[in-house]
Amino acid sequence: MDMVNVYLYTTIKGPRKRAGAFTYILEMETAKGPATLSKTEYRKEATENQAELQALIAALKRLKKPCALSIYTDSEYLAGALERGWIAEWKAKDWKNAKRQPIAHMSEWQETAELLNAHRFQCLVGSRHSYYTWMQQEAKKKLEENKDV
């Protein structure tokens, strides 16, 4: 099983919906050294949690076979939901939270669950990695490109 690092970054911070960008990088070690795929996308309106989920979904869609994933994120919510098995609990409860209300960003969580199904994964929160500054710059560039949209 290939080992893949998934790095996520978003300019959107906090629970309020706002415009922003996210960047993801997929990194896999090859015989010639690390190989990477990346993409930066703009969102006209999203929360921090939603943007992190959308970045993860976009990254996972690029994978062609089951992998062992290390997911690097600043989102304790995303990491907690993945590591603590909340997805399985929500699915078992028809995608409802403990208050029996539909979970926020249900469609994104459902897609994440489907996409992660074939993979093993672990989450690393708040890890500053060698791509962090580059990801910040790419996301800021995408914001500038879309500031008049």
Coordinates of N, CA, C and O in Angstrom, one line a residue:
M1 N 0.9 -1.2 0.0 CA 0.0 0.0 0.0 C 0.9 1.2 0.0 O 1.8 1.4 0.8
D2 N 0.7 2.1 -1.0 CA 1.4 3.4 -1.0 C 1.1 4.3 0.1 O 0.0 4.3 0.6
M3 N 2.2 5.0 0.6 CA 2.0 6.0 1.6 C 1.9 7.4 1.0 O 2.8 7.7 0.2
V4 N 0.9 8.1 1.3 CA 0.7 9.4 0.7 C 0.5 10.5 1.9 O -0.3 10.2 2.8
N5 N 1.2 11.6 1.8 CA 0.9 12.7 2.7 C -0.1 13.6 2.0 O 0.1 14.0 0.8
V6 N -1.1 14.0 2.8 CA -2.1 15.0 2.3 C -2.0 16.2 3.1 O -2.2 16.2 4.3
Y7 N -1.6 17.3 2.5 CA -1.5 18.6 3.2 C -2.6 19.5 2.8 O -3.0 19.7 1.6
L8 N -3.3 20.1 3.8 CA -4.5 21.0 3.6 C -4.2 22.3 4.2 O -3.6 22.5 5.3
Y9 N -4.7 23.4 3.5 CA -4.6 24.7 4.0 C -5.8 25.5 3.5 O -6.1 25.4 2.3
T10 N -6.3 26.4 4.3 CA -7.4 27.3 3.9 C -7.1 28.7 4.5 O -6.7 28.8 5.6
T11 N -7.5 29.7 3.7 CA -7.5 31.1 4.2 C -8.7 31.4 5.1 O -8.7 32.4 5.8
I12 N -9.7 30.6 5.0 CA -10.9 30.8 5.7 C -10.7 30.4 7.2 O -10.4 29.2 7.4
K13 N -11.0 31.3 8.1 CA -10.8 30.9 9.5 C -12.1 31.3 10.3 O -12.7 32.3 10.0
G14 N -12.6 30.4 11.1 CA -13.8 30.6 11.9 C -15.0 30.1 11.3 O -15.1 29.6 10.1
P15 N -16.1 30.2 12.0 CA -17.4 29.6 11.6 C -18.3 30.4 10.7 O -19.2 29.9 10.1
R16 N -17.9 31.7 10.5 CA -18.7 32.5 9.6 C -18.4 32.2 8.2 O -17.2 32.1 7.8
K17 N -19.4 32.2 7.3 CA -19.2 32.0 5.9 C -18.6 33.2 5.3 O -19.0 34.3 5.6
R18 N -17.6 33.0 4.5 CA -16.9 34.1 3.8 C -16.1 33.5 2.6 O -16.0 32.3 2.4
A19 N -15.6 34.5 1.8 CA -14.9 34.1 0.6 C -13.5 33.7 1.1 O -12.9 34.2 2.0
G20 N -12.9 32.7 0.3 CA -11.5 32.3 0.6 C -11.0 31.3 -0.3 O -11.7 31.0 -1.3
A21 N -9.9 30.7 0.0 CA -9.2 29.7 -0.9 C -8.7 28.6 -0.1 O -8.4 28.8 1.1
F22 N -8.6 27.5 -0.7 CA -7.9 26.3 -0.1 C -6.9 25.8 -1.0 O -7.0 25.9 -2.3
T23 N -5.8 25.2 -0.5 CA -4.8 24.5 -1.2 C -4.6 23.1 -0.6 O -4.7 22.9 0.6
Y24 N -4.4 22.1 -1.5 CA -4.0 20.8 -1.0 C -2.8 20.4 -1.8 O -2.5 20.8 -2.9
I25 N -2.0 19.5 -1.2 CA -0.8 18.9 -1.8 C -0.9 17.4 -1.4 O -1.1 17.0 -0.3
L26 N -0.7 16.6 -2.5 CA -0.6 15.1 -2.3 C 0.9 14.9 -2.5 O 1.5 15.3 -3.5
E27 N 1.5 14.2 -1.6 CA 3.0 13.9 -1.7 C 3.2 12.4 -1.5 O 2.7 11.8 -0.5
M28 N 3.9 11.8 -2.4 CA 4.3 10.4 -2.4 C 5.8 10.2 -2.6 O 6.3 10.9 -3.5
E29 N 6.4 9.4 -1.9 CA 7.8 9.1 -2.1 C 8.0 8.1 -3.3 O 7.3 7.1 -3.3
T30 N 8.9 8.5 -4.2 CA 9.2 7.6 -5.3 C 10.7 7.3 -5.3 O 11.4 7.9 -4.5
A31 N 11.1 6.5 -6.2 CA 12.5 6.1 -6.3 C 13.4 7.4 -6.7 O 14.5 7.5 -6.3
K32 N 12.7 8.4 -7.3 CA 13.4 9.6 -7.7 C 13.2 10.7 -6.6 O 13.6 11.9 -6.9
G33 N 12.6 10.4 -5.5 CA 12.3 11.4 -4.5 C 10.8 11.7 -4.4 O 10.0 11.0 -5.0
P34 N 10.4 12.7 -3.6 CA 9.0 13.0 -3.5 C 8.4 13.5 -4.8 O 8.9 14.3 -5.5
A35 N 7.2 13.0 -5.1 CA 6.4 13.4 -6.2 C 5.1 14.1 -5.6 O 4.6 13.6 -4.6
T36 N 4.7 15.3 -6.1 CA 3.6 16.0 -5.6 C 2.6 16.3 -6.7 O 2.9 16.5 -7.8
L37 N 1.4 16.4 -6.2 CA 0.2 17.0 -7.0 C -0.4 18.1 -6.1 O -0.5 17.8 -4.9
S38 N -0.8 19.2 -6.7 CA -1.4 20.2 -5.8 C -2.4 20.9 -6.6 O -2.5 20.9 -7.9
K39 N -3.3 21.6 -5.9 CA -4.3 22.5 -6.5 C -4.8 23.5 -5.5 O -4.9 23.2 -4.3
T40 N -5.1 24.7 -6.0 CA -5.7 25.7 -5.2 C -7.0 26.1 -5.8 O -7.1 26.3 -7.0
E41 N -8.0 26.2 -4.9 CA -9.4 26.6 -5.4 C -9.9 27.7 -4.6 O -9.6 27.9 -3.4
Y42 N -10.8 28.5 -5.2 CA -11.5 29.6 -4.6 C -12.9 29.2 -4.2 O -13.5 28.5 -5.0
R43 N -13.3 29.7 -3.1 CA -14.7 29.5 -2.7 C -15.3 30.9 -2.4 O -14.8 31.6 -1.6
K44 N -16.5 31.1 -3.0 CA -17.1 32.4 -2.8 C -17.7 32.5 -1.4 O -17.7 33.6 -0.8
E45 N -18.1 31.4 -0.8 CA -18.8 31.4 0.5 C -18.6 30.0 1.1 O -19.1 29.0 0.6
A46 N -17.8 30.0 2.2 CA -17.7 28.7 3.0 C -17.2 29.0 4.4 O -16.6 30.1 4.7
T47 N -17.4 28.1 5.3 CA -16.8 28.2 6.6 C -15.5 27.5 6.6 O -15.1 26.8 5.7
E48 N -14.7 27.7 7.7 CA -13.4 27.0 7.8 C -13.6 25.5 7.7 O -12.8 24.9 6.9
N49 N -14.5 24.9 8.5 CA -14.7 23.5 8.5 C -15.1 23.0 7.1 O -14.6 22.0 6.6
Q50 N -16.0 23.7 6.4 CA -16.4 23.4 5.1 C -15.3 23.4 4.1 O -15.1 22.5 3.3
A51 N -14.5 24.5 4.2 CA -13.3 24.6 3.3 C -12.3 23.5 3.5 O -11.8 22.9 2.5
E52 N -12.0 23.1 4.7 CA -11.1 22.0 5.0 C -11.7 20.7 4.4 O -10.9 19.9 3.8
L53 N -12.9 20.5 4.6 CA -13.6 19.3 4.0 C -13.5 19.3 2.5 O -13.2 18.3 1.9
Q54 N -13.8 20.4 1.9 CA -13.7 20.5 0.4 C -12.3 20.3 -0.1 O -12.1 19.7 -1.1
A55 N -11.3 20.8 0.6 CA -9.9 20.6 0.2 C -9.6 19.1 0.3 O -8.9 18.5 -0.6
L56 N -10.0 18.4 1.4 CA -9.7 17.0 1.6 C -10.4 16.2 0.5 O -9.8 15.3 -0.1
I57 N -11.7 16.5 0.2 CA -12.4 15.8 -0.9 C -11.7 16.0 -2.2 O -11.5 15.0 -3.0
A58 N -11.3 17.2 -2.6 CA -10.6 17.4 -3.8 C -9.3 16.6 -3.9 O -9.0 16.0 -5.0
A59 N -8.6 16.5 -2.8 CA -7.3 15.8 -2.8 C -7.6 14.3 -2.9 O -7.0 13.6 -3.7
L60 N -8.6 13.8 -2.2 CA -8.9 12.3 -2.2 C -9.4 11.9 -3.6 O -9.1 10.8 -4.0
K61 N -10.0 12.8 -4.3 CA -10.5 12.4 -5.7 C -9.4 12.2 -6.7 O -9.6 11.5 -7.7
R62 N -8.2 12.6 -6.3 CA -7.0 12.4 -7.2 C -6.4 11.1 -7.0 O -5.6 10.6 -7.8
L63 N -6.7 10.4 -5.9 CA -6.1 9.1 -5.6 C -6.7 8.0 -6.5 O -8.0 7.9 -6.6
K64 N -5.9 7.1 -7.1 CA -6.4 6.1 -8.0 C -6.5 4.7 -7.3 O -7.1 3.8 -7.9
K65 N -5.9 4.5 -6.2 CA -5.9 3.2 -5.5 C -5.8 3.4 -4.0 O -5.5 4.5 -3.5
P66 N -6.2 2.4 -3.2 CA -6.1 2.5 -1.7 C -4.7 2.9 -1.3 O -3.7 2.4 -1.8
C67 N -4.6 3.8 -0.3 CA -3.3 4.3 0.2 C -3.4 4.4 1.7 O -4.4 4.4 2.3
A68 N -2.2 4.5 2.3 CA -2.0 4.8 3.7 C -1.8 6.3 3.8 O -0.8 6.8 3.2
L69 N -2.7 7.1 4.3 CA -2.7 8.5 4.3 C -2.3 9.1 5.6 O -2.7 8.7 6.7
S70 N -1.4 10.1 5.5 CA -1.2 11.0 6.7 C -1.8 12.4 6.3 O -1.3 13.0 5.3
I71 N -2.8 12.8 7.0 CA -3.5 14.0 6.6 C -3.0 15.1 7.6 O -3.2 15.1 8.8
Y72 N -2.4 16.2 7.0 CA -1.9 17.3 7.7 C -2.9 18.4 7.6 O -3.2 18.9 6.5
T73 N -3.5 18.9 8.8 CA -4.5 19.9 8.7 C -4.3 20.8 10.0 O -3.8 20.4 11.0
D74 N -4.8 22.0 9.9 CA -4.9 22.9 11.0 C -6.2 22.8 11.7 O -6.5 23.3 12.8
S75 N -7.2 22.0 11.2 CA -8.5 21.9 11.7 C -8.6 20.7 12.7 O -8.6 19.6 12.4
E76 N -8.7 21.1 14.0 CA -9.0 20.1 15.0 C -10.3 19.4 14.8 O -10.5 18.3 15.2
Y77 N -11.3 20.2 14.3 CA -12.6 19.6 14.1 C -12.5 18.5 13.0 O -13.0 17.4 13.3
L78 N -11.9 18.7 11.9 CA -11.7 17.7 10.9 C -11.0 16.5 11.4 O -11.4 15.4 11.3
A79 N -9.8 16.8 12.0 CA -9.0 15.7 12.5 C -9.8 14.9 13.6 O -9.8 13.6 13.6
G80 N -10.5 15.6 14.5 CA -11.2 14.9 15.5 C -12.3 14.0 15.0 O -12.5 12.9 15.4
A81 N -13.0 14.5 14.0 CA -14.1 13.8 13.4 C -13.6 12.5 12.7 O -14.2 11.4 12.8
L82 N -12.5 12.6 12.1 CA -11.9 11.5 11.4 C -11.3 10.5 12.4 O -11.5 9.3 12.3
E83 N -10.5 11.0 13.3 CA -9.8 10.1 14.2 C -10.7 9.5 15.3 O -10.4 8.3 15.7
R84 N -11.7 10.1 15.7 CA -12.6 9.6 16.8 C -13.8 8.8 16.2 O -14.6 8.4 17.0
G85 N -13.9 8.6 14.9 CA -14.9 7.8 14.4 C -16.3 8.4 14.3 O -17.3 7.8 14.3
W86 N -16.3 9.8 14.3 CA -17.6 10.5 14.3 C -18.4 10.1 13.0 O -19.6 10.1 13.0
I87 N -17.6 9.9 11.9 CA -18.3 9.7 10.6 C -19.2 8.4 10.8 O -20.3 8.4 10.3
A88 N -18.6 7.4 11.3 CA -19.4 6.1 11.5 C -20.6 6.3 12.4 O -21.7 5.8 12.1
E89 N -20.4 7.1 13.5 CA -21.5 7.4 14.4 C -22.6 8.2 13.6 O -23.8 7.9 13.8
W90 N -22.2 9.2 12.9 CA -23.2 10.0 12.2 C -23.9 9.2 11.1 O -25.1 9.3 11.0
K91 N -23.2 8.3 10.5 CA -23.8 7.4 9.4 C -24.8 6.5 10.1 O -25.9 6.3 9.6
A92 N -24.4 5.9 11.2 CA -25.3 5.0 12.0 C -26.6 5.7 12.5 O -27.6 5.1 12.6
K93 N -26.5 7.0 12.7 CA -27.6 7.8 13.2 C -28.2 8.6 12.1 O -28.8 9.7 12.3
D94 N -28.1 8.1 10.8 CA -28.7 8.8 9.7 C -28.2 10.2 9.5 O -29.0 11.1 9.3
W95 N -26.9 10.4 9.8 CA -26.2 11.7 9.6 C -26.8 12.8 10.5 O -27.0 13.9 10.1
K96 N -27.1 12.4 11.7 CA -27.6 13.3 12.7 C -26.6 13.4 13.9 O -25.9 12.4 14.2
N97 N -26.6 14.6 14.5 CA -25.7 14.8 15.7 C -26.3 14.3 17.0 O -27.4 13.7 16.9
A98 N -25.7 14.5 18.1 CA -26.2 14.0 19.4 C -27.5 14.7 19.7 O -28.3 14.1 20.5
K99 N -27.8 15.9 19.1 CA -29.1 16.5 19.4 C -30.2 16.1 18.4 O -31.2 16.7 18.3
R100 N -29.8 15.1 17.6 CA -30.7 14.6 16.6 C -31.1 15.5 15.4 O -32.1 15.5 14.8
Q101 N -30.1 16.5 15.2 CA -30.3 17.4 14.1 C -29.3 17.0 13.0 O -28.2 16.4 13.3
P102 N -29.6 17.3 11.8 CA -28.7 17.0 10.7 C -27.3 17.7 10.9 O -27.3 18.8 11.4
I103 N -26.2 16.9 10.7 CA -24.9 17.5 10.9 C -24.6 18.6 9.9 O -25.2 18.6 8.8
A104 N -23.8 19.5 10.3 CA -23.4 20.6 9.4 C -22.6 20.0 8.2 O -21.8 19.1 8.5
H105 N -22.8 20.5 7.0 CA -22.0 20.1 5.9 C -22.1 18.6 5.6 O -21.2 17.9 5.2
M106 N -23.4 18.1 5.7 CA -23.7 16.7 5.6 C -23.2 16.1 4.3 O -22.6 15.1 4.2
S107 N -23.5 16.8 3.2 CA -23.1 16.2 1.9 C -21.5 16.1 1.8 O -21.1 15.1 1.2
E108 N -20.8 17.0 2.3 CA -19.3 16.9 2.3 C -18.9 15.8 3.2 O -17.9 15.1 2.8
W109 N -19.5 15.6 4.3 CA -19.1 14.5 5.2 C -19.4 13.2 4.5 O -18.7 12.2 4.6
Q110 N -20.6 13.1 3.9 CA -20.9 11.8 3.2 C -19.9 11.5 2.1 O -19.5 10.3 1.9
E111 N -19.5 12.5 1.3 CA -18.6 12.3 0.2 C -17.2 11.9 0.8 O -16.5 11.0 0.3
T112 N -16.8 12.6 1.9 CA -15.6 12.3 2.6 C -15.6 10.8 3.0 O -14.6 10.1 2.8
A113 N -16.7 10.4 3.7 CA -16.8 9.0 4.1 C -16.6 8.0 3.0 O -15.9 7.0 3.1
E114 N -17.3 8.3 1.9 CA -17.2 7.4 0.7 C -15.7 7.4 0.2 O -15.2 6.3 -0.2
L115 N -15.1 8.5 0.0 CA -13.8 8.6 -0.5 C -12.7 8.0 0.4 O -11.7 7.4 -0.1
L116 N -12.9 8.1 1.7 CA -11.9 7.5 2.6 C -12.1 6.0 2.9 O -11.2 5.4 3.4
N117 N -13.2 5.5 2.4 CA -13.5 4.1 2.7 C -12.4 3.1 2.3 O -12.2 2.2 3.0
A118 N -11.7 3.3 1.2 CA -10.7 2.4 0.8 C -9.3 2.6 1.4 O -8.4 1.8 1.2
H119 N -9.2 3.7 2.2 CA -7.8 4.1 2.7 C -7.7 3.9 4.2 O -8.7 3.9 4.9
R120 N -6.5 3.7 4.6 CA -6.1 3.8 6.0 C -5.6 5.3 6.2 O -5.0 5.8 5.3
F121 N -5.9 5.9 7.4 CA -5.4 7.2 7.5 C -5.1 7.6 9.0 O -5.6 6.9 9.9
Q122 N -4.3 8.6 9.1 CA -4.1 9.2 10.4 C -4.1 10.7 10.2 O -3.8 11.2 9.0
C123 N -4.4 11.5 11.2 CA -4.4 13.0 11.1 C -3.4 13.6 12.0 O -3.1 13.1 13.1
L124 N -2.7 14.6 11.5 CA -1.7 15.4 12.2 C -2.2 16.8 12.2 O -2.3 17.4 11.2
V125 N -2.5 17.4 13.4 CA -3.0 18.7 13.5 C -1.9 19.7 13.8 O -1.1 19.5 14.7
G126 N -2.0 20.8 13.1 CA -1.2 22.0 13.5 C 0.3 21.8 13.2 O 1.2 22.5 13.7
S127 N 0.6 20.8 12.4 CA 2.0 20.5 12.1 C 2.5 21.5 11.0 O 2.0 21.5 9.9
R128 N 3.5 22.3 11.3 CA 4.1 23.2 10.3 C 5.1 22.3 9.5 O 6.0 21.7 10.0
H129 N 4.8 22.2 8.2 CA 5.6 21.4 7.4 C 6.3 22.2 6.3 O 6.1 23.4 6.2
S130 N 7.1 21.6 5.5 CA 7.9 22.4 4.5 C 7.1 23.0 3.4 O 7.6 23.9 2.8
Y131 N 5.9 22.6 3.2 CA 5.0 23.2 2.2 C 4.1 24.3 2.7 O 3.5 25.0 1.9
Y132 N 4.1 24.6 4.0 CA 3.1 25.5 4.6 C 3.2 26.9 4.0 O 2.2 27.4 3.6
T133 N 4.4 27.5 4.0 CA 4.5 28.8 3.5 C 4.1 28.9 2.0 O 3.4 29.8 1.6
W134 N 4.5 27.9 1.2 CA 4.1 27.9 -0.2 C 2.6 27.8 -0.3 O 2.0 28.5 -1.2
M135 N 1.9 27.0 0.5 CA 0.5 26.8 0.4 C -0.2 28.1 0.8 O -1.2 28.5 0.1
Q136 N 0.3 28.8 1.8 CA -0.3 30.1 2.2 C -0.2 31.1 1.0 O -1.2 31.8 0.7
Q137 N 1.0 31.2 0.3 CA 1.2 32.1 -0.8 C 0.2 31.7 -2.0 O -0.3 32.6 -2.6
E138 N 0.1 30.5 -2.3 CA -0.8 30.0 -3.4 C -2.2 30.4 -3.1 O -3.0 30.9 -4.0
A139 N -2.7 30.2 -1.8 CA -4.0 30.5 -1.5 C -4.3 32.0 -1.5 O -5.3 32.5 -2.0
K140 N -3.3 32.8 -1.1 CA -3.4 34.3 -1.1 C -3.5 34.7 -2.6 O -4.2 35.7 -2.9
K141 N -2.7 34.1 -3.5 CA -2.7 34.5 -4.9 C -4.1 34.2 -5.5 O -4.6 35.0 -6.2
K142 N -4.7 33.1 -5.1 CA -6.0 32.7 -5.6 C -7.1 33.7 -5.1 O -8.0 34.1 -5.9
L143 N -6.9 34.2 -3.9 CA -7.8 35.2 -3.4 C -7.7 36.5 -4.2 O -8.7 37.1 -4.5
E144 N -6.5 36.9 -4.5 CA -6.2 38.1 -5.2 C -6.9 38.0 -6.6 O -7.4 39.0 -7.1
E145 N -6.7 36.9 -7.3 CA -7.3 36.7 -8.6 C -8.8 36.8 -8.6 O -9.4 37.1 -9.6
N146 N -9.4 36.5 -7.5 CA -10.9 36.5 -7.4 C -11.5 37.6 -6.6 O -12.7 37.5 -6.2
K147 N -10.7 38.6 -6.2 CA -11.2 39.6 -5.3 C -12.3 40.4 -5.9 O -13.1 41.0 -5.1
D148 N -12.5 40.5 -7.2 CA -13.5 41.3 -7.8 C -14.7 40.4 -8.2 O -15.7 40.9 -8.8
V149 N -14.6 39.1 -7.9 CA -15.7 38.2 -8.3 C -16.9 38.3 -7.4 O -16.8 38.4 -6.2

